[in-house]
PDB file of N, CA and C in Angstrom:
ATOM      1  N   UNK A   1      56.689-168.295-111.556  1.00  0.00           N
ATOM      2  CA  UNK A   1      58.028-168.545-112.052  1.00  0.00           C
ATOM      3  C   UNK A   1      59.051-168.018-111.065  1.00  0.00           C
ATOM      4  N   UNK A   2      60.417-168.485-111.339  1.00  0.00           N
ATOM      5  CA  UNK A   2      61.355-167.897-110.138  1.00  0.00           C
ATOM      6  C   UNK A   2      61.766-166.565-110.297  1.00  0.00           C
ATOM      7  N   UNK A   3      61.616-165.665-109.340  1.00  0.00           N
ATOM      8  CA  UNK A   3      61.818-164.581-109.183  1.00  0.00           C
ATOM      9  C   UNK A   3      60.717-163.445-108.648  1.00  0.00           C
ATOM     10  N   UNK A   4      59.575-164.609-108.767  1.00  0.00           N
ATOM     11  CA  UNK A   4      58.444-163.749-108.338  1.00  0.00           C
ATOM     12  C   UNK A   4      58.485-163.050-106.742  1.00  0.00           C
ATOM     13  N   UNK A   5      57.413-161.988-107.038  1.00  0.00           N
ATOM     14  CA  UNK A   5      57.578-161.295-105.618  1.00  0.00           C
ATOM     15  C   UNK A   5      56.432-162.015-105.021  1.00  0.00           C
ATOM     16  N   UNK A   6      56.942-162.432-103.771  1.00  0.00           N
ATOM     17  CA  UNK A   6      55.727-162.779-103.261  1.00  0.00           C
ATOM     18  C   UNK A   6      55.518-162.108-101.588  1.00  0.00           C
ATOM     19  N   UNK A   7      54.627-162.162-100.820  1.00  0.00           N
ATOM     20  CA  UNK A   7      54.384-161.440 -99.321  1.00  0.00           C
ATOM     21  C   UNK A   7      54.587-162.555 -98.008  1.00  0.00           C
ATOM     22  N   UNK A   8      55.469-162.235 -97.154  1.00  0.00           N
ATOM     23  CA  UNK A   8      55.480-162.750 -96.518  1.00  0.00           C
ATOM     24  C   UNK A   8      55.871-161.945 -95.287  1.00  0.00           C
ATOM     25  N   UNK A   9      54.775-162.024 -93.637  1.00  0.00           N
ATOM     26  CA  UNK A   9      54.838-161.181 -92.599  1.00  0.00           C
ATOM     27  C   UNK A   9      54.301-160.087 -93.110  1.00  0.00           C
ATOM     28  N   UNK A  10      54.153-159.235 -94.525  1.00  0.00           N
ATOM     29  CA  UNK A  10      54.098-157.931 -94.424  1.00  0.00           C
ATOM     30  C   UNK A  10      55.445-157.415 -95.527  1.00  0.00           C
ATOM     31  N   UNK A  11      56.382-158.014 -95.184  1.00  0.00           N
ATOM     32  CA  UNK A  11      57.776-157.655 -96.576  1.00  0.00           C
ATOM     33  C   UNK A  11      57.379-158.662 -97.437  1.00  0.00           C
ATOM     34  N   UNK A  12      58.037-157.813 -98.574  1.00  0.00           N
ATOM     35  CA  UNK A  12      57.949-158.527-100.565  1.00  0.00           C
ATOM     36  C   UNK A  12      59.267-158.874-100.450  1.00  0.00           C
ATOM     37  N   UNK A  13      59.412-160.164-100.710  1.00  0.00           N
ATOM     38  CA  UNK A  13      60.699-160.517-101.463  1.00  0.00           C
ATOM     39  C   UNK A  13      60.337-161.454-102.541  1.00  0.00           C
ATOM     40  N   UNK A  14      61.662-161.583-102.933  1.00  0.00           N
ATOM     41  CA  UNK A  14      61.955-162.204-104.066  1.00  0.00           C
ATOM     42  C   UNK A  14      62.334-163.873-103.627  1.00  0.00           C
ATOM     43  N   UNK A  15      61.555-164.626-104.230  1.00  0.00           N
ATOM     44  CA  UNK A  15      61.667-166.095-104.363  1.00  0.00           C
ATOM     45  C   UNK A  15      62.107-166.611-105.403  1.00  0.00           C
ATOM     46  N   UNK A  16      63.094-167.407-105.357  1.00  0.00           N
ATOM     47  CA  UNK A  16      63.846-167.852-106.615  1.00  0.00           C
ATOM     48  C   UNK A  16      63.620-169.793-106.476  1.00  0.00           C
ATOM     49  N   UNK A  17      62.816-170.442-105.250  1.00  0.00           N
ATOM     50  CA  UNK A  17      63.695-171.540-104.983  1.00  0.00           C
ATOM     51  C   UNK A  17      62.079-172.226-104.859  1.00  0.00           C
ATOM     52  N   UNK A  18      61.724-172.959-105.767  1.00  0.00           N
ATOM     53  CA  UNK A  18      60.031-173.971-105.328  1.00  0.00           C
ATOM     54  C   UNK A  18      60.301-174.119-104.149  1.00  0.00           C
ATOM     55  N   UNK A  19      61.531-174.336-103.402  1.00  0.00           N
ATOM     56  CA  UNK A  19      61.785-175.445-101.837  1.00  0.00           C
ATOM     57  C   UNK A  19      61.576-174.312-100.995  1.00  0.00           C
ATOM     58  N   UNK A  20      62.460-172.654-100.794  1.00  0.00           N
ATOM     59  CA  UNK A  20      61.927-171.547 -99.951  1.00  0.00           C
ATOM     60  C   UNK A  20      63.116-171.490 -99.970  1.00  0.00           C
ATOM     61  N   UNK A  21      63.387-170.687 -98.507  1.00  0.00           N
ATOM     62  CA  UNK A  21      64.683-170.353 -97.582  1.00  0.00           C
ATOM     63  C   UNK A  21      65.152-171.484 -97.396  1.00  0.00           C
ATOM     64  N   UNK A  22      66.329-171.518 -97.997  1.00  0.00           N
ATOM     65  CA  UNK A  22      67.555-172.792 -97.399  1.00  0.00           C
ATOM     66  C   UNK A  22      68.000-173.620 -98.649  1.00  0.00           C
ATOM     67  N   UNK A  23      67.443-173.681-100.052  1.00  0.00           N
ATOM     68  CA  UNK A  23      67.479-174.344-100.931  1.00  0.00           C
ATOM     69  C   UNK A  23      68.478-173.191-101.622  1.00  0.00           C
ATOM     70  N   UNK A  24      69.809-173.152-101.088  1.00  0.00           N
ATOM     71  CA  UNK A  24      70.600-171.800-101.562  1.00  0.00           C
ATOM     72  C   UNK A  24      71.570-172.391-103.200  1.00  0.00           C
ATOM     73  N   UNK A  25      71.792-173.771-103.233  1.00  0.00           N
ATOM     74  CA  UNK A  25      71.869-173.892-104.495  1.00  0.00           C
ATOM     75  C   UNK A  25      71.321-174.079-105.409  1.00  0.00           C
ATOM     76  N   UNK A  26      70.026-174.060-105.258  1.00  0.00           N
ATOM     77  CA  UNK A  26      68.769-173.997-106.591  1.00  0.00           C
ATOM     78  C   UNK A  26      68.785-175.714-107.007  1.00  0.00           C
ATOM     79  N   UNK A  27      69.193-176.333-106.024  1.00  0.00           N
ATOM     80  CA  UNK A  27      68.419-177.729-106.589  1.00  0.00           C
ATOM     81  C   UNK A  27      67.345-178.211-106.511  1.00  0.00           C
ATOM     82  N   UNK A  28      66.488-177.660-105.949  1.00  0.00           N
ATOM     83  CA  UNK A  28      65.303-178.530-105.337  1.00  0.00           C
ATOM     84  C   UNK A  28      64.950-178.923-103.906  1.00  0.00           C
ATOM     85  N   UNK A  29      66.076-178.815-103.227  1.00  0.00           N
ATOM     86  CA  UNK A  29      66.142-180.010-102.066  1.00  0.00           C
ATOM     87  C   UNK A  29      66.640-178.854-101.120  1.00  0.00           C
ATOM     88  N   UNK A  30      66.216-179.197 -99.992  1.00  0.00           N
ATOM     89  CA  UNK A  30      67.100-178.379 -98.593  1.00  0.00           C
ATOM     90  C   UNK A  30      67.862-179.664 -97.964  1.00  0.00           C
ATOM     91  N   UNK A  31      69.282-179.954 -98.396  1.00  0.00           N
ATOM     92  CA  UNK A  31      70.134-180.575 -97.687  1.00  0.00           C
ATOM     93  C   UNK A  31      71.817-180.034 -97.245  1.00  0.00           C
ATOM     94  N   UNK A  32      72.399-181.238 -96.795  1.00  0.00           N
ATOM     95  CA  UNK A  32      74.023-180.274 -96.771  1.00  0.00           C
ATOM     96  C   UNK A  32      74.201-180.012 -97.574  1.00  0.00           C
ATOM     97  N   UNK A  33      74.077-180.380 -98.750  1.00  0.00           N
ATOM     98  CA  UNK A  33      74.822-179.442-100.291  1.00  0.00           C
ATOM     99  C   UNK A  33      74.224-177.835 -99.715  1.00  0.00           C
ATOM    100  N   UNK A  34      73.341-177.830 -99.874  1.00  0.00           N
ATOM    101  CA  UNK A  34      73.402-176.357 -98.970  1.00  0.00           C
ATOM    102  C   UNK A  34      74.286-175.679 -98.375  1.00  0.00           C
ATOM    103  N   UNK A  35      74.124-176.722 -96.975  1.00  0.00           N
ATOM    104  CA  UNK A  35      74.655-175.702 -96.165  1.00  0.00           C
ATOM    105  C   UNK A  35      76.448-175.916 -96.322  1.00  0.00           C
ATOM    106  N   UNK A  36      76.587-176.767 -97.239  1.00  0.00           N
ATOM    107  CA  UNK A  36      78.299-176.681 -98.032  1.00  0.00           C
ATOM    108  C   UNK A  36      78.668-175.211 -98.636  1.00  0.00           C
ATOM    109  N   UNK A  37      77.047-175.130 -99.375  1.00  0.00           N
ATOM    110  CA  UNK A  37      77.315-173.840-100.909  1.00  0.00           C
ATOM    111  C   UNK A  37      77.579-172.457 -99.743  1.00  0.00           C
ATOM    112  N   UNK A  38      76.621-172.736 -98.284  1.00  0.00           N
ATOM    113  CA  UNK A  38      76.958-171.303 -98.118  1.00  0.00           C
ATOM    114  C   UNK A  38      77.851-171.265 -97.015  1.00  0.00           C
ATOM    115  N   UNK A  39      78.557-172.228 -96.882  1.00  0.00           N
ATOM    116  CA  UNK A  39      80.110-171.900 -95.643  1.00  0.00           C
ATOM    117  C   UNK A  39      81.311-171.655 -96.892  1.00  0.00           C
ATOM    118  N   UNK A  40      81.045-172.255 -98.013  1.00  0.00           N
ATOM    119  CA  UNK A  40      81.998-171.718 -98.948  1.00  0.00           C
ATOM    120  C   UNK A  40      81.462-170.283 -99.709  1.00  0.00           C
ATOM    121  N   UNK A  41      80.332-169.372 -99.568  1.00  0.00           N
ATOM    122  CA  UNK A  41      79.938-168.275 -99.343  1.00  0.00           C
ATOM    123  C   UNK A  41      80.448-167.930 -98.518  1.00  0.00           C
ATOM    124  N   UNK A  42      80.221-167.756 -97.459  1.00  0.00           N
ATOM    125  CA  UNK A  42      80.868-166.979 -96.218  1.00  0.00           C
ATOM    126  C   UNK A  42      81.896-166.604 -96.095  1.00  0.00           C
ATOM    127  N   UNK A  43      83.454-168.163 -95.909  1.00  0.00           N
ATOM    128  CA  UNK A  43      84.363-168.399 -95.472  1.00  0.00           C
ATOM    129  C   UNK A  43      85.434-168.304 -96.470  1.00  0.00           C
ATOM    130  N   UNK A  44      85.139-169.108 -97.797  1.00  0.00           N
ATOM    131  CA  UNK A  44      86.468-169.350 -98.177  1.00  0.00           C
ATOM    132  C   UNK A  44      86.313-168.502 -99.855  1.00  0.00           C
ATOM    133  N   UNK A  45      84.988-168.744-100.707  1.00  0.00           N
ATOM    134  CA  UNK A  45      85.452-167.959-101.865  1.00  0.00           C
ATOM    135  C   UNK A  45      84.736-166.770-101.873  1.00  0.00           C
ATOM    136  N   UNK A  46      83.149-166.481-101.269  1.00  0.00           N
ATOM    137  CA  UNK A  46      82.766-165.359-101.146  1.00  0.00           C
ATOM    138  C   UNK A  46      82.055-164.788-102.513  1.00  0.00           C
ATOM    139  N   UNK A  47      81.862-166.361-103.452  1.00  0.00           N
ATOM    140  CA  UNK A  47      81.321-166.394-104.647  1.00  0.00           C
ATOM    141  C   UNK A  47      79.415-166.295-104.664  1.00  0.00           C
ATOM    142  N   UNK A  48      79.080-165.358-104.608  1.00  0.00           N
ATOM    143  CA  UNK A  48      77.741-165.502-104.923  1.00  0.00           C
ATOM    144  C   UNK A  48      77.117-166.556-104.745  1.00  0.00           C
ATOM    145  N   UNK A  49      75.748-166.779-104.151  1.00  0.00           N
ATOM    146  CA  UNK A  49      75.302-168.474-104.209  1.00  0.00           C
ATOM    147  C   UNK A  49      74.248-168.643-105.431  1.00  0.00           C
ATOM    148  N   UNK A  50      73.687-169.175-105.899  1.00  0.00           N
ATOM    149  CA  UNK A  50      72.873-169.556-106.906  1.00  0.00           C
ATOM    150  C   UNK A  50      71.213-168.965-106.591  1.00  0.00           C
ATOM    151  N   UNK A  51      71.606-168.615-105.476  1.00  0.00           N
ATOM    152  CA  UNK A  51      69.952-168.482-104.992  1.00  0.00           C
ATOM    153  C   UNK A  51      70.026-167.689-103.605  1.00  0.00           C
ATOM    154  N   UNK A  52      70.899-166.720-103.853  1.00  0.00           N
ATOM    155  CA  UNK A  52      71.066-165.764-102.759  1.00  0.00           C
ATOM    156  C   UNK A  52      69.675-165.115-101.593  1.00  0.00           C
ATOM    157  N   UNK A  53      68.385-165.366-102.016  1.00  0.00           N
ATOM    158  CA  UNK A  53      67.229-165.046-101.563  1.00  0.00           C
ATOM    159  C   UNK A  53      66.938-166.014-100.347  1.00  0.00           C
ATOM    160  N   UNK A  54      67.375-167.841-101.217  1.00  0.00           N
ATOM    161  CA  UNK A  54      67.090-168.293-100.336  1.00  0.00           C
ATOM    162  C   UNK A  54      68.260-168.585 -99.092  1.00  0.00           C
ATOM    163  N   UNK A  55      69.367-167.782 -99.472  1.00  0.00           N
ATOM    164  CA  UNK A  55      70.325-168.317 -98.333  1.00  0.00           C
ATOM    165  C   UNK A  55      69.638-166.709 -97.015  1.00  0.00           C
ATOM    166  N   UNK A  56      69.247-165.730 -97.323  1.00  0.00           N
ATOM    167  CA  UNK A  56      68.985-164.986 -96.342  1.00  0.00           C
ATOM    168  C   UNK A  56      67.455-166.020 -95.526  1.00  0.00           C
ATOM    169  N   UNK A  57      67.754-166.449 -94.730  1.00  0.00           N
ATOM    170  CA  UNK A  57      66.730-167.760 -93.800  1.00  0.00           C
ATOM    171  C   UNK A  57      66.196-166.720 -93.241  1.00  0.00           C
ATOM    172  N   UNK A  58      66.739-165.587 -92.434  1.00  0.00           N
ATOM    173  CA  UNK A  58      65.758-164.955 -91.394  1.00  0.00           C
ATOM    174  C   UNK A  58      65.378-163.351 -92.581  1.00  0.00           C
ATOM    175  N   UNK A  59      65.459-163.548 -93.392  1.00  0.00           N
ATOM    176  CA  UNK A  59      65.157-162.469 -94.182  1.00  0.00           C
ATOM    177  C   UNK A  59      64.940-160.674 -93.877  1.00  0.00           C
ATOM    178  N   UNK A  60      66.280-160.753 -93.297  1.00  0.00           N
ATOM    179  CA  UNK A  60      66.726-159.597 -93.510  1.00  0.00           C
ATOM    180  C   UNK A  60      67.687-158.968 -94.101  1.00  0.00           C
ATOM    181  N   UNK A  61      67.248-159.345 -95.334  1.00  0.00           N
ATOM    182  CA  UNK A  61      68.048-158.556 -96.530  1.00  0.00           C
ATOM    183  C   UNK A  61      69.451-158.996 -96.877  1.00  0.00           C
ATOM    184  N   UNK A  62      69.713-159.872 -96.066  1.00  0.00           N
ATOM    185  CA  UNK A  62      71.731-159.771 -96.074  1.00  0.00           C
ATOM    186  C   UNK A  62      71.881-161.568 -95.304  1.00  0.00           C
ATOM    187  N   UNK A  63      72.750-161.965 -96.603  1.00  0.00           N
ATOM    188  CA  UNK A  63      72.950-163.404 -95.964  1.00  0.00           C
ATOM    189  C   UNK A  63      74.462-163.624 -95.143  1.00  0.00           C
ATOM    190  N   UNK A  64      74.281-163.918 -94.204  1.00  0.00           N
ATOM    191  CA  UNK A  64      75.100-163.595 -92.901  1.00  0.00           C
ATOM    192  C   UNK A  64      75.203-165.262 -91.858  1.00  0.00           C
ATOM    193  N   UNK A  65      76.015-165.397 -91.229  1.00  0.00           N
ATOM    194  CA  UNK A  65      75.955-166.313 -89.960  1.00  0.00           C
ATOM    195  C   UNK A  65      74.939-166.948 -89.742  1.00  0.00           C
ATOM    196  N   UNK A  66      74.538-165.417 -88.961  1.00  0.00           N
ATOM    197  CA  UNK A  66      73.113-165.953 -88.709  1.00  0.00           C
ATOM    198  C   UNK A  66      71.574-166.854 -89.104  1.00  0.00           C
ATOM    199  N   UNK A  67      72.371-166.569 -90.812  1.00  0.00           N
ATOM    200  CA  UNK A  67      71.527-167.143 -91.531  1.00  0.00           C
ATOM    201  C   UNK A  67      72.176-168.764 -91.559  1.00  0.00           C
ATOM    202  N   UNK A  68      73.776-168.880 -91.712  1.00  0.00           N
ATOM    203  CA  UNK A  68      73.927-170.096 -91.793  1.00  0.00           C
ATOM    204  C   UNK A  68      73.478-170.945 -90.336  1.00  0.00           C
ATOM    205  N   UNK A  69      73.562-170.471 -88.948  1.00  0.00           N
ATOM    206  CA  UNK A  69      72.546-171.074 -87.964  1.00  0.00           C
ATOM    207  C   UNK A  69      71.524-171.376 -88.219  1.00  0.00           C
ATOM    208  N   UNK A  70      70.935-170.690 -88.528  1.00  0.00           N
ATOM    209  CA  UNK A  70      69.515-171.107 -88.871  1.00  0.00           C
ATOM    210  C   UNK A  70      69.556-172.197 -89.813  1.00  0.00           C
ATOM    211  N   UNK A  71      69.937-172.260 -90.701  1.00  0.00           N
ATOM    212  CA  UNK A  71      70.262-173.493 -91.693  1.00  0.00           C
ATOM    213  C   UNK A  71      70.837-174.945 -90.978  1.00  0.00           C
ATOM    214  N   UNK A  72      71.617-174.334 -90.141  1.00  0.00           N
ATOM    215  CA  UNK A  72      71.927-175.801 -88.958  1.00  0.00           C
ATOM    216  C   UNK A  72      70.835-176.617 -88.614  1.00  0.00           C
ATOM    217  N   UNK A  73      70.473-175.390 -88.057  1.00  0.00           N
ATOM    218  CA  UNK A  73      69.016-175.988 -87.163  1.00  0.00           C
ATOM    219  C   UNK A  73      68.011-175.997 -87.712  1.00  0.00           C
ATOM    220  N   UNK A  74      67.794-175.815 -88.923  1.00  0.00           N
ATOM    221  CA  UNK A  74      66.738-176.485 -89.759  1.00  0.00           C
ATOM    222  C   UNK A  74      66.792-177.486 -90.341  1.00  0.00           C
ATOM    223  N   UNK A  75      68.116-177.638 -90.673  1.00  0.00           N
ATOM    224  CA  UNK A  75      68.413-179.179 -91.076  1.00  0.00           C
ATOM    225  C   UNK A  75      68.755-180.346 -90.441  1.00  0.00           C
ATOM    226  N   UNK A  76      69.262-179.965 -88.797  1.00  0.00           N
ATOM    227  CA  UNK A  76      69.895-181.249 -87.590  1.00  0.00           C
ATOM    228  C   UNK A  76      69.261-181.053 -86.497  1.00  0.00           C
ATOM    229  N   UNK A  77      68.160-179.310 -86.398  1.00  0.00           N
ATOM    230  CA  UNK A  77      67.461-179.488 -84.799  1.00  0.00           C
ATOM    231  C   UNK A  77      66.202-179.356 -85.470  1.00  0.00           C
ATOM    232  N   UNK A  78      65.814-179.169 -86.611  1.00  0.00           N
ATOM    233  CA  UNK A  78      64.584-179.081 -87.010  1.00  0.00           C
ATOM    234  C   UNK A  78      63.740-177.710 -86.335  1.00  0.00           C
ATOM    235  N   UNK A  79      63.686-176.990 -86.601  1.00  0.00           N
ATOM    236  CA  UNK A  79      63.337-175.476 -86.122  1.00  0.00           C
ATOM    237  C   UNK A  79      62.384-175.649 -86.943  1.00  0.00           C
ATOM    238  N   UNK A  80      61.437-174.612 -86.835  1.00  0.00           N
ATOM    239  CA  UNK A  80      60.267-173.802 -87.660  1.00  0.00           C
ATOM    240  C   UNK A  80      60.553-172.323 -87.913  1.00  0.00           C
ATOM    241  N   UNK A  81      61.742-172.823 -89.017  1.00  0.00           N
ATOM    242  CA  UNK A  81      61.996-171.397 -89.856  1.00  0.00           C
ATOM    243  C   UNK A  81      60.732-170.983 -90.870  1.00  0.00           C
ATOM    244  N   UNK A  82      60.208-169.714 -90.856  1.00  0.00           N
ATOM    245  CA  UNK A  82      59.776-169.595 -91.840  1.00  0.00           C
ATOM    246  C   UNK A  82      59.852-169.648 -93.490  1.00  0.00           C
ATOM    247  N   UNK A  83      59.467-170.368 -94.215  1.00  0.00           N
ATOM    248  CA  UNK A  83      59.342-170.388 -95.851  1.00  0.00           C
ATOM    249  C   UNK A  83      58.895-169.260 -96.415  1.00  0.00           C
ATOM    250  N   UNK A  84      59.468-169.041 -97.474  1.00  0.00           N
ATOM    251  CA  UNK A  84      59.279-168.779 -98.594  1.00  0.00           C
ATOM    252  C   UNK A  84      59.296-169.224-100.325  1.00  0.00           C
ATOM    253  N   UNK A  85      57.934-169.435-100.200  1.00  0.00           N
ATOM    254  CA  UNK A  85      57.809-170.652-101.223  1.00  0.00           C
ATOM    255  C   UNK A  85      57.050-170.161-102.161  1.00  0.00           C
ATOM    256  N   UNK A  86      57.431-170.134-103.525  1.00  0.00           N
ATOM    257  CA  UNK A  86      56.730-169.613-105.225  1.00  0.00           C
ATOM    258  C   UNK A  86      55.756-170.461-104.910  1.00  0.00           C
ATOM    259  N   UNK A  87      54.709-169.928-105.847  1.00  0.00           N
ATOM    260  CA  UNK A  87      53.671-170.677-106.058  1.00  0.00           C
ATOM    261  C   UNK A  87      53.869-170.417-107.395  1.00  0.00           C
ATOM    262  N   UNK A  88      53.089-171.739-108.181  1.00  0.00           N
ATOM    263  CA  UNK A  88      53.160-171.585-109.483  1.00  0.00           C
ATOM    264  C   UNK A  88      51.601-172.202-109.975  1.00  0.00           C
TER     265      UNK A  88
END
């Protein structure tokens, strides 16, 4: 179920999203609605995202820039970000 802890590298986090890292509004899907929810995180309201676990992409603790790069380039250069994905 969402919220489970699961292992990944060696750190426990928390997974909220079937899709992993990048599915930061809890729909299902890793697309721009995404990476919309978290430049209006960042930039303009600074409102919590729906799925704050999965907007930290490089998972260190804190969703940041860096994380929205990574979200670029997972979605327009296609990178091999690592997942984090519930199992159910």
């Amino acid at each position: 179920n969402f919220g489970e802890l699961v292992e990944l590298s060696g750190f426990v986090t928390r997974c909220c999203s079937p899709k992993g890292r990048g599915d930061v509004n809890f729909d299902g899907s890793i697309d721009v609605a995404d990476l919309a929810w978290m430049v209006d995180y960042l930039f303009v309201t600074y409102k919590a995202l729906p799925c704050m676990e999965a907007g930290d992409m490089d998972n260190d603790g804190d969703v940041s820039i860096a994380d929205l790069n990574l979200l670029v380039e997972k979605l327009f250069i296609t990178i091999d970000v690592p997942d984090v994905v519930c199992t159910y």
